[in-house]
Amino acid sequence: MSVSHTACGHPCSECRLRSLPAFLALSEPERRAVAEWRTGSRRVAAGERIIGEHVRSDQLYTLYSGWAFRFKTLGDGRRQILNFLLPGDLLGLQDEFADGRTHGVEAASDVVLCTFPRDRLWDFFLQHPKLGYDITWLAAREEKMVDDNLVTTGRRTAAERVAMLLMHLYRRAQHLGMTEGDKVEFPFQQQHIADALGLSLVHTNKTLRKLQRLGLHRLEGGWLEILEPHALAALGDYFERPMRPVPLL
């Protein structure tokens, strides 16, 4: 298993994410508080587990770079991807409030994570209530995205599901400055898309090829290119407001 830990990794004072307009600014005391809670960095290779599905993690994580996804599996091995994770997302909070294990997290690309000890979470809330509210805000935001995914899998057609997912992931990556023109590195295979949308692999393949023949997108060589964003958004009924800056731990 390709996993490594460092005592400090990139120091919080040099965090490249904090310079992005996608994230809310922190005061200097707040930045020091986050830095004091943080214990280091963790690197995980693509395809490796960040959080085991049936193992309680002693750490919370902020995804610093790369792509990951949360998932649950059934007894026969069928997998449901709950949501996709990008830099700035907080990982592992659900276990703090759930009975039993809630999910696993897997790296889709090589990732770097900032680590925070779970056993200091309550003290962090008590000592820094505004930052505690930020954590609550992040949890509510993730719940909203899972709600949107439920609407997609429950009510959208296959073509609408794929269009919605491609636009959603592209816009999130664009908000983080991860795109190059109309392209973004896309480490996901068709099986990931199928597992996220509740489709068979065959149906997913046919739908992707159909949308590509229509000239809406191109997905090849590990890159997603959005060719007709307005048409793709209209097909997926994707009309999100401009994305707001979000808290960053």
XYZ file of N, CA and C in Angstrom:
747
model
N 0.852 -1.192 0.000
C 0.000 0.000 0.000
C 0.883 1.235 0.000
N 0.670 2.121 -0.993
C 1.567 3.275 -1.141
C 1.025 4.468 -0.365
N 1.392 4.539 0.882
C 0.936 5.613 1.756
C 2.134 6.114 2.538
N 2.250 7.417 2.677
C 3.335 7.953 3.486
C 2.827 9.105 4.331
N 3.437 9.293 5.469
C 3.095 10.385 6.370
C 4.335 11.267 6.561
N 4.116 12.549 6.754
C 5.212 13.447 7.102
C 4.809 14.236 8.326
N 5.804 14.639 9.084
C 5.511 15.359 10.320
C 4.844 16.693 10.046
N 5.236 17.367 8.973
C 4.614 18.660 8.698
C 4.247 18.813 7.228
N 5.016 18.191 6.304
C 4.701 18.340 4.888
C 4.782 19.793 4.486
N 3.835 20.227 3.680
C 3.773 21.640 3.336
C 3.239 22.408 4.546
N 3.927 23.385 5.050
C 3.427 24.125 6.217
C 2.195 24.934 5.863
N 1.323 25.156 6.858
C 0.089 25.900 6.626
C 0.368 27.302 6.094
N 1.503 27.880 6.496
C 1.829 29.237 6.040
C 2.092 29.292 4.540
N 2.342 28.131 3.919
C 2.615 28.082 2.485
C 1.490 27.394 1.712
N 0.333 27.278 2.319
C -0.796 26.587 1.693
C -1.225 27.312 0.418
N -1.118 26.640 -0.717
C -1.475 27.268 -1.988
C -2.988 27.413 -2.133
N -3.762 26.570 -1.431
C -5.212 26.667 -1.549
C -5.746 27.969 -0.978
N -5.086 28.476 0.074
C -5.614 29.677 0.726
C -5.523 30.916 -0.163
N -4.712 30.863 -1.197
C -4.616 32.005 -2.101
C -5.690 31.989 -3.181
N -6.474 30.914 -3.236
C -7.491 30.803 -4.273
C -8.772 31.524 -3.859
N -9.445 32.189 -4.801
C -10.709 32.854 -4.472
C -11.837 31.879 -4.155
N -11.608 30.589 -4.381
C -12.624 29.582 -4.066
C -12.824 29.413 -2.566
N -11.889 29.920 -1.752
C -11.948 29.687 -0.314
C -12.028 31.004 0.454
N -12.741 30.950 1.576
C -12.869 32.114 2.448
C -11.554 32.372 3.181
N -11.258 33.627 3.369
C -10.044 34.000 4.086
C -10.225 33.772 5.589
N -9.139 33.434 6.248
C -9.116 33.312 7.697
C -8.280 34.433 8.289
N -8.643 34.825 9.502
C -7.801 35.772 10.221
C -6.517 35.068 10.632
N -5.520 35.840 11.008
C -4.259 35.228 11.422
C -4.422 34.318 12.645
N -5.194 34.715 13.678
C -5.406 33.783 14.805
C -6.103 32.491 14.369
N -7.032 32.596 13.428
C -7.717 31.397 12.949
C -6.760 30.489 12.182
N -5.897 31.082 11.406
C -4.922 30.275 10.668
C -3.974 29.564 11.626
N -3.592 30.262 12.696
C -2.722 29.619 13.684
C -3.442 28.463 14.372
N -4.740 28.655 14.644
C -5.513 27.592 15.302
C -5.596 26.346 14.432
N -5.819 26.527 13.143
C -5.868 25.392 12.222
C -4.500 24.711 12.154
N -3.446 25.529 12.085
C -2.096 24.980 12.001
C -1.744 24.186 13.253
N -2.210 24.642 14.418
C -1.916 23.942 15.670
C -2.672 22.622 15.761
N -3.872 22.553 15.187
C -4.639 21.309 15.196
C -4.051 20.302 14.205
N -3.577 20.796 13.092
C -3.052 19.927 12.035
C -1.770 19.233 12.504
N -1.673 17.943 12.204
C -0.504 17.176 12.649
C 0.441 16.818 11.513
N 0.058 17.048 10.272
C 0.965 16.720 9.181
C 0.257 16.493 7.880
N 0.915 15.755 6.995
C 0.393 15.452 5.670
C 0.425 13.953 5.451
N -0.396 13.518 4.551
C -0.424 12.109 4.168
C -0.531 12.033 2.650
N 0.275 11.193 2.056
C 0.224 10.957 0.613
C -0.357 9.567 0.368
N -1.278 9.490 -0.570
C -1.914 8.219 -0.914
C -1.907 8.089 -2.433
N -1.490 6.932 -2.908
C -1.419 6.697 -4.342
C -2.799 6.412 -4.920
N -2.945 6.676 -6.204
C -4.202 6.408 -6.901
C -4.611 4.949 -6.716
N -5.892 4.754 -6.397
C -6.422 3.409 -6.216
C -6.327 2.874 -4.808
N -5.628 3.589 -3.914
C -5.501 3.143 -2.527
C -6.585 3.776 -1.654
N -6.886 3.123 -0.552
C -7.908 3.604 0.383
C -7.330 4.698 1.280
N -8.074 5.751 1.417
C -7.759 6.798 2.387
C -8.413 6.464 3.719
N -9.671 6.066 3.656
C -10.417 5.624 4.834
C -11.041 4.281 4.486
N -10.765 3.263 5.288
C -11.365 1.961 5.063
C -12.842 1.981 5.403
N -13.612 1.219 4.656
C -15.068 1.259 4.827
C -15.514 0.723 6.178
N -14.766 -0.173 6.752
C -15.169 -0.784 8.027
C -14.130 -0.550 9.121
N -13.348 0.483 8.966
C -12.300 0.798 9.938
C -12.438 2.262 10.344
N -12.609 2.504 11.610
C -12.724 3.875 12.080
C -11.360 4.557 11.977
N -11.345 5.703 11.348
C -10.106 6.453 11.202
C -9.890 7.351 12.416
N -8.660 7.410 12.885
C -8.326 8.316 13.983
C -8.099 9.740 13.494
N -8.164 9.935 12.183
C -7.853 11.228 11.591
C -9.045 11.779 10.817
N -9.117 13.098 10.771
C -9.911 13.798 9.770
C -8.930 14.347 8.744
N -9.418 14.581 7.547
C -8.526 15.026 6.478
C -9.147 16.179 5.698
N -8.275 17.081 5.269
C -8.619 18.007 4.201
C -7.853 17.576 2.968
N -8.569 17.372 1.867
C -7.907 17.002 0.620
C -7.165 18.222 0.085
N -5.851 18.091 -0.027
C -5.007 19.220 -0.445
C -4.785 19.224 -1.952
N -4.612 18.053 -2.537
C -4.447 17.969 -3.982
C -4.916 16.604 -4.464
N -5.373 16.559 -5.710
C -5.832 15.319 -6.308
C -7.338 15.137 -6.210
N -7.790 13.970 -6.680
C -9.209 13.598 -6.699
C -9.415 12.343 -5.861
N -10.568 12.277 -5.187
C -10.935 11.087 -4.428
C -12.448 10.922 -4.508
N -12.959 9.854 -3.894
C -14.412 9.677 -3.861
C -14.815 8.884 -2.627
N -16.025 9.171 -2.136
C -16.622 8.422 -1.027
C -17.518 7.347 -1.613
N -17.573 6.188 -0.948
C -18.354 5.086 -1.489
C -18.853 4.177 -0.377
N -19.866 3.373 -0.713
C -20.314 2.271 0.123
C -20.485 1.054 -0.773
N -20.233 -0.123 -0.216
C -20.408 -1.347 -0.981
C -21.425 -2.259 -0.299
N -22.143 -3.009 -1.127
C -23.082 -4.005 -0.630
C -22.348 -5.319 -0.399
N -23.049 -6.262 0.216
C -22.433 -7.527 0.561
C -21.915 -8.296 -0.637
N -22.537 -8.097 -1.813
C -22.100 -8.827 -2.997
C -21.044 -8.077 -3.799
N -20.561 -6.940 -3.240
C -19.483 -6.204 -3.894
C -19.924 -5.044 -4.761
N -21.226 -4.896 -4.983
C -21.676 -3.745 -5.755
C -21.376 -2.455 -4.994
N -20.921 -1.448 -5.724
C -20.451 -0.213 -5.096
C -21.311 0.969 -5.531
N -21.600 1.835 -4.572
C -22.247 3.111 -4.871
C -21.278 4.230 -4.500
N -20.912 5.025 -5.474
C -20.111 6.214 -5.178
C -21.046 7.309 -4.703
N -20.798 7.822 -3.513
C -21.677 8.809 -2.888
C -21.396 10.210 -3.390
N -20.142 10.549 -3.501
C -19.767 11.832 -4.100
C -18.276 11.847 -4.388
N -17.893 12.759 -5.249
C -16.505 12.921 -5.646
C -15.896 14.070 -4.859
N -14.614 13.938 -4.522
C -13.940 14.868 -3.622
C -12.821 15.584 -4.346
N -12.745 16.883 -4.128
C -11.739 17.738 -4.740
C -11.005 18.504 -3.651
N -9.895 19.174 -4.002
C -9.136 19.919 -2.995
C -10.012 20.882 -2.184
N -9.768 20.861 -0.872
C -10.538 21.681 0.049
C -11.628 20.921 0.770
N -12.018 19.749 0.255
C -13.084 18.980 0.883
C -12.586 18.331 2.175
N -13.486 18.258 3.141
C -13.198 17.659 4.444
C -13.648 16.209 4.431
N -12.793 15.293 4.869
C -13.065 13.858 4.815
C -13.149 13.278 6.215
N -14.101 12.380 6.415
C -14.142 11.564 7.617
C -15.017 12.073 8.738
N -15.680 13.208 8.560
C -16.461 13.781 9.658
C -17.678 12.921 9.983
N -18.257 12.240 8.977
C -19.495 11.497 9.213
C -19.344 10.443 10.304
N -18.192 9.815 10.393
C -17.989 8.774 11.403
C -18.122 9.300 12.823
N -17.923 10.588 12.994
C -17.984 11.173 14.331
C -19.397 11.112 14.897
N -20.408 11.103 14.021
C -21.789 11.243 14.475
C -22.656 10.042 14.122
N -22.074 9.001 13.540
C -22.869 7.881 13.061
C -22.705 6.665 13.951
N -23.730 5.825 13.954
C -23.640 4.518 14.599
C -23.106 3.536 13.565
N -21.952 3.005 13.794
C -21.339 2.110 12.825
C -20.561 2.876 11.775
N -19.957 2.152 10.878
C -19.117 2.752 9.846
C -19.985 3.241 8.701
N -19.671 4.393 8.180
C -20.558 5.032 7.222
C -20.110 4.889 5.776
N -18.832 4.844 5.498
C -18.375 4.876 4.115
C -16.876 4.604 4.059
N -16.374 4.414 2.861
C -14.946 4.399 2.609
C -14.587 5.554 1.698
N -13.307 5.879 1.651
C -12.810 6.921 0.755
C -11.609 6.367 0.015
N -11.595 6.526 -1.298
C -10.508 6.017 -2.127
C -9.911 7.151 -2.958
N -8.609 7.106 -3.132
C -7.934 8.086 -3.983
C -8.128 7.694 -5.440
N -8.638 8.622 -6.257
C -8.782 8.368 -7.689
C -7.510 8.732 -8.441
N -6.772 9.688 -7.914
C -5.447 10.044 -8.423
C -4.503 10.044 -7.228
N -3.233 10.263 -7.447
C -2.336 10.480 -6.312
C -2.821 11.710 -5.556
N -2.932 11.605 -4.249
C -3.456 12.710 -3.462
C -2.520 13.056 -2.316
N -2.645 14.293 -1.856
C -2.012 14.755 -0.620
C -3.127 15.260 0.279
N -3.075 14.861 1.548
C -4.087 15.253 2.518
C -3.439 15.929 3.713
N -4.134 16.887 4.288
C -3.746 17.445 5.583
C -4.461 16.641 6.661
N -3.743 16.273 7.714
C -4.294 15.391 8.745
C -4.586 16.159 10.026
N -5.724 15.787 10.645
C -6.167 16.402 11.897
C -6.629 15.298 12.831
N -6.131 15.248 14.076
C -6.536 14.183 14.984
C -8.002 14.319 15.388
N -8.749 13.237 15.219
C -10.176 13.255 15.517
C -10.451 13.548 16.993
N -9.572 13.067 17.888
C -9.860 13.207 19.314
C -9.733 14.646 19.810
N -9.263 15.554 18.957
C -9.197 16.965 19.353
C -10.310 17.795 18.723
N -11.243 17.123 18.047
C -12.310 17.854 17.350
C -13.176 18.648 18.314
N -13.610 18.033 19.422
C -14.507 18.718 20.345
C -13.813 19.918 20.991
N -12.561 19.769 21.377
C -11.819 20.901 21.931
C -11.700 22.024 20.907
N -11.533 21.655 19.637
C -11.438 22.665 18.590
C -12.750 23.439 18.476
N -13.888 22.743 18.556
C -15.187 23.412 18.536
C -15.327 24.358 19.728
N -14.936 23.906 20.911
C -15.089 24.715 22.118
C -14.205 25.958 22.084
N -12.981 25.802 21.619
C -12.018 26.897 21.647
C -12.174 27.859 20.469
N -12.736 27.363 19.360
C -12.832 28.183 18.156
C -14.209 27.997 17.523
N -15.252 28.553 18.148
C -16.619 28.289 17.668
C -16.860 28.746 16.231
N -16.231 29.814 15.786
C -16.430 30.239 14.403
C -15.879 29.194 13.435
N -14.705 28.651 13.737
C -14.149 27.600 12.899
C -14.969 26.319 13.021
N -15.542 26.087 14.197
C -16.445 24.951 14.353
C -17.666 25.094 13.456
N -18.163 26.337 13.364
C -19.282 26.597 12.451
C -18.867 26.325 11.012
N -17.635 26.657 10.661
C -17.139 26.381 9.310
C -17.181 24.879 9.007
N -16.820 24.075 9.992
C -16.868 22.623 9.806
C -18.313 22.174 9.585
N -19.237 22.729 10.372
C -20.654 22.415 10.192
C -21.127 22.829 8.810
N -20.663 23.986 8.355
C -21.028 24.486 7.027
C -20.553 23.525 5.950
N -19.337 23.028 6.086
C -18.805 22.086 5.099
C -19.616 20.791 5.092
N -20.029 20.334 6.275
C -20.824 19.114 6.347
C -22.180 19.323 5.681
N -22.796 20.493 5.908
C -24.089 20.781 5.290
C -23.951 20.898 3.771
N -22.859 21.469 3.311
C -22.619 21.575 1.864
C -22.498 20.192 1.235
N -21.795 19.281 1.913
C -21.660 17.938 1.365
C -23.006 17.227 1.359
N -23.817 17.445 2.392
C -25.145 16.846 2.419
C -25.981 17.354 1.243
N -25.835 18.627 0.921
C -26.578 19.188 -0.205
C -26.154 18.524 -1.513
N -24.855 18.272 -1.682
C -24.398 17.618 -2.901
C -24.911 16.187 -2.980
N -24.967 15.487 -1.836
C -25.516 14.137 -1.834
C -26.998 14.174 -2.165
N -27.727 15.189 -1.679
C -29.135 15.357 -2.038
C -29.290 15.518 -3.547
N -28.433 16.350 -4.144
C -28.489 16.550 -5.591
C -28.217 15.244 -6.333
N -27.274 14.454 -5.807
C -26.982 13.171 -6.437
C -28.175 12.225 -6.357
N -28.923 12.298 -5.251
C -30.102 11.451 -5.104
C -31.163 11.819 -6.132
N -31.359 13.111 -6.357
C -32.296 13.552 -7.390
C -31.851 13.051 -8.763
N -30.545 13.128 -9.008
C -30.017 12.685 -10.298
C -30.282 11.206 -10.526
N -29.915 10.364 -9.555
C -30.078 8.923 -9.749
C -31.540 8.503 -9.696
N -32.374 9.282 -8.993
C -33.776 8.903 -8.839
C -34.677 9.391 -9.955
N -34.350 10.531 -10.593
C -35.298 11.144 -11.506
C -34.748 11.463 -12.891
N -33.459 11.611 -13.047
C -32.932 11.963 -14.362
C -32.764 10.716 -15.233
N -32.894 10.899 -16.546
C -32.604 9.819 -17.477
C -31.104 9.574 -17.514
N -30.698 8.497 -18.187
C -29.269 8.179 -18.259
C -28.484 9.327 -18.873
N -28.961 9.884 -19.988
C -28.251 10.982 -20.643
C -28.194 12.199 -19.735
N -29.307 12.479 -19.037
C -29.327 13.624 -18.127
C -28.377 13.402 -16.957
N -28.298 12.182 -16.452
C -27.396 11.883 -15.337
C -25.940 12.130 -15.731
N -25.559 11.604 -16.880
C -24.170 11.756 -17.312
C -23.858 13.226 -17.568
N -24.759 13.934 -18.236
C -24.536 15.357 -18.510
C -24.393 16.142 -17.211
N -25.263 15.860 -16.246
C -25.213 16.544 -14.953
C -23.886 16.290 -14.253
N -23.448 15.039 -14.231
C -22.214 14.704 -13.522
C -21.004 15.364 -14.174
N -20.916 15.297 -15.492
C -19.773 15.893 -16.177
C -19.713 17.394 -15.941
N -20.863 18.065 -16.026
C -20.874 19.512 -15.797
C -20.538 19.848 -14.353
N -21.081 19.075 -13.426
C -20.844 19.340 -12.007
C -19.358 19.219 -11.664
N -18.731 18.150 -12.115
C -17.317 17.947 -11.804
C -16.446 18.970 -12.525
N -16.786 19.281 -13.763
C -15.997 20.273 -14.497
C -16.103 21.642 -13.825
N -17.306 22.048 -13.446
C -17.474 23.369 -12.813
C -16.769 23.435 -11.470
N -16.818 22.371 -10.703
C -16.114 22.372 -9.418
C -14.613 22.492 -9.633
N -14.092 21.745 -10.597
C -12.661 21.823 -10.891
C -12.293 23.212 -11.416
N -13.139 23.773 -12.245
C -12.893 25.114 -12.782
C -12.845 26.137 -11.653
N -13.732 25.995 -10.683
C -13.773 26.908 -9.538
C -12.472 26.874 -8.747
N -11.781 25.745 -8.801
C -10.528 25.567 -8.067
C -9.301 25.851 -8.917
N -9.506 26.310 -10.143
C -8.375 26.614 -11.011
C -7.674 25.382 -11.546
N -8.391 24.265 -11.647
C -7.789 23.019 -12.091
C -7.969 22.776 -13.593
N -8.695 23.648 -14.271
C -8.968 23.434 -15.690
C -7.923 24.136 -16.551
N -7.783 23.639 -17.763
C -6.935 24.259 -18.775
C -7.811 24.529 -19.984
N -8.299 25.748 -20.091
C -9.275 26.050 -21.123
C -10.563 25.307 -20.838
N -11.003 24.491 -21.775
C -12.215 23.692 -21.596
C -11.904 22.277 -21.134
N -10.668 22.018 -20.714
C -10.249 20.677 -20.334
C -9.899 20.599 -18.856
N -10.031 19.381 -18.316
C -9.588 19.111 -16.954
C -9.094 17.671 -16.905
N -8.010 17.452 -16.166
C -7.568 16.070 -15.955
C -8.668 15.301 -15.238
N -8.958 14.108 -15.748
C -10.123 13.355 -15.279
C -9.698 11.915 -15.041
N -9.401 11.553 -13.777
C -8.830 10.233 -13.495
C -9.853 9.110 -13.404
N -11.110 9.399 -13.701
C -12.164 8.411 -13.490
C -12.422 7.572 -14.733
N -12.664 6.289 -14.507
C -13.041 5.369 -15.564
C -14.564 5.318 -15.680
N -15.022 4.657 -16.744
C -16.472 4.547 -16.930
C -17.135 3.825 -15.765
N -16.408 2.903 -15.108
C -16.985 2.206 -13.964
C -17.271 3.167 -12.817
N -16.399 4.151 -12.612
C -16.674 5.153 -11.576
C -17.967 5.906 -11.887
N -18.127 6.306 -13.137
C -19.328 7.039 -13.530
C -20.562 6.170 -13.336
N -20.469 4.902 -13.741
C -21.591 3.978 -13.560
C -21.941 3.821 -12.091
N -20.929 3.671 -11.248
C -21.170 3.480 -9.817
C -21.735 4.730 -9.153
N -21.442 5.887 -9.694
C -21.979 7.123 -9.133
C -23.423 7.358 -9.563
N -23.782 6.891 -10.753
C -25.080 7.228 -11.342
C -26.093 6.096 -11.286
N -25.701 4.928 -10.744
C -26.630 3.822 -10.660
C -26.961 3.217 -12.009
N -26.006 3.255 -12.931
C -26.186 2.692 -14.265
C -25.293 1.480 -14.438
N -25.657 0.606 -15.372
C -24.759 -0.485 -15.715
C -23.585 0.080 -16.502
N -22.500 -0.672 -16.534
C -21.329 -0.226 -17.285
C -21.650 -0.121 -18.776
N -22.433 -1.057 -19.296
C -22.805 -1.028 -20.719
C -23.632 0.222 -21.026
N -24.605 0.518 -20.175
C -25.457 1.695 -20.388
C -24.642 2.986 -20.283
N -23.720 3.015 -19.345
C -22.845 4.181 -19.193
C -22.008 4.392 -20.448
N -21.430 3.321 -20.960
C -20.606 3.407 -22.158
C -21.417 3.922 -23.335
N -22.620 3.390 -23.538
C -23.466 3.819 -24.649
C -23.850 5.294 -24.507
N -24.138 5.714 -23.291
C -24.567 7.096 -23.067
C -23.416 8.061 -23.296
N -22.233 7.729 -22.803
C -21.070 8.580 -23.029
C -20.763 8.709 -24.512
N -20.836 7.590 -25.226
C -20.564 7.633 -26.669
C -21.624 8.449 -27.403
N -22.864 8.357 -26.971
C -23.935 9.142 -27.588
C -23.686 10.637 -27.406
N -23.361 11.052 -26.204
C -23.117 12.477 -25.945
C -21.868 12.960 -26.668
N -20.879 12.085 -26.789
C -19.668 12.476 -27.507
C -19.951 12.611 -29.008
N -20.796 11.728 -29.550
C -21.162 11.853 -30.965
C -21.931 13.135 -31.233
N -22.683 13.589 -30.252
C -23.424 14.848 -30.385
C -22.508 16.070 -30.271
N -21.250 15.841 -29.942
C -20.292 16.942 -29.859
C -20.382 17.741 -28.578
N -20.904 17.121 -27.506
C -21.073 17.844 -26.246
C -19.816 17.789 -25.374
N -19.091 16.691 -25.467
C -17.891 16.549 -24.656
C -16.941 15.581 -25.351
N -15.723 15.531 -24.849
C -14.757 14.526 -25.279
C -14.065 14.002 -24.029
N -14.004 12.684 -23.911
C -13.393 12.051 -22.741
C -12.410 11.014 -23.242
N -11.128 11.343 -23.179
C -10.108 10.415 -23.660
C -8.751 10.810 -23.100
N -7.890 9.807 -22.969
C -6.531 10.052 -22.510
C -6.423 10.656 -21.126
N -7.412 10.387 -20.264
C -7.365 10.938 -18.912
C -7.772 12.391 -18.818
N -8.417 12.920 -19.873
C -8.853 14.313 -19.875
C -10.330 14.387 -20.255
N -11.040 15.272 -19.604
C -12.423 15.608 -19.956
C -12.415 16.984 -20.606
N -12.979 17.075 -21.802
C -13.107 18.348 -22.495
C -14.591 18.647 -22.690
N -15.030 19.797 -22.238
C -16.415 20.226 -22.409
C -16.491 21.051 -23.694
N -17.154 20.516 -24.703
C -17.198 21.166 -26.011
C -18.372 22.122 -26.137
N -19.521 21.748 -25.581
C -20.723 22.582 -25.651
C -21.316 22.709 -24.250
N -20.735 23.594 -23.420
C -21.176 23.644 -22.024
C -22.642 24.021 -21.853
N -23.154 24.922 -22.663
C -24.553 25.338 -22.502
C -25.502 24.199 -22.857
N -25.184 23.481 -23.941
C -26.030 22.355 -24.337
C -25.950 21.225 -23.322
N -24.761 20.964 -22.817
C -24.588 19.900 -21.831
C -25.302 20.254 -20.529
N -25.211 21.520 -20.122
C -25.898 21.966 -18.906
C -27.408 21.892 -19.074
N -27.894 22.267 -20.254
C -29.334 22.222 -20.507
C -29.836 20.779 -20.479
N -29.074 19.863 -21.085
C -29.473 18.466 -21.097
C -29.539 17.906 -19.682
N -28.578 18.257 -18.843
C -28.544 17.748 -17.478
C -29.370 18.540 -16.490
N -30.066 19.578 -16.973
C -30.826 20.468 -16.091
C -29.918 21.012 -14.989
N -28.724 21.403 -15.412
C -27.711 21.904 -14.493
C -27.679 23.428 -14.603
N -28.242 24.078 -13.611
C -28.288 25.535 -13.614
C -27.885 26.051 -12.238
N -26.680 25.716 -11.848
C -26.170 26.148 -10.557
C -25.868 27.645 -10.571
N -26.100 28.262 -9.449
C -25.650 29.651 -9.284
C -24.121 29.685 -9.233
N -23.527 30.866 -9.420
C -22.057 30.941 -9.276
C -21.633 30.383 -7.921
N -20.579 29.594 -7.918
C -20.142 28.942 -6.690
C -19.575 29.940 -5.706
N -19.987 29.796 -4.454
C -19.534 30.688 -3.391
C -18.180 30.242 -2.853
N -17.406 31.182 -2.323
C -16.212 30.761 -1.568
C -16.623 29.930 -0.361
N -15.833 28.941 -0.030
C -16.180 28.020 1.057
C -15.077 28.026 2.098
N -15.379 27.593 3.319
C -14.339 27.496 4.351
C -13.292 26.460 3.966
N -12.098 26.659 4.502
C -10.975 25.743 4.274
C -10.245 25.513 5.575
N -10.129 24.257 5.980
C -9.337 23.933 7.167
C -7.930 23.553 6.760
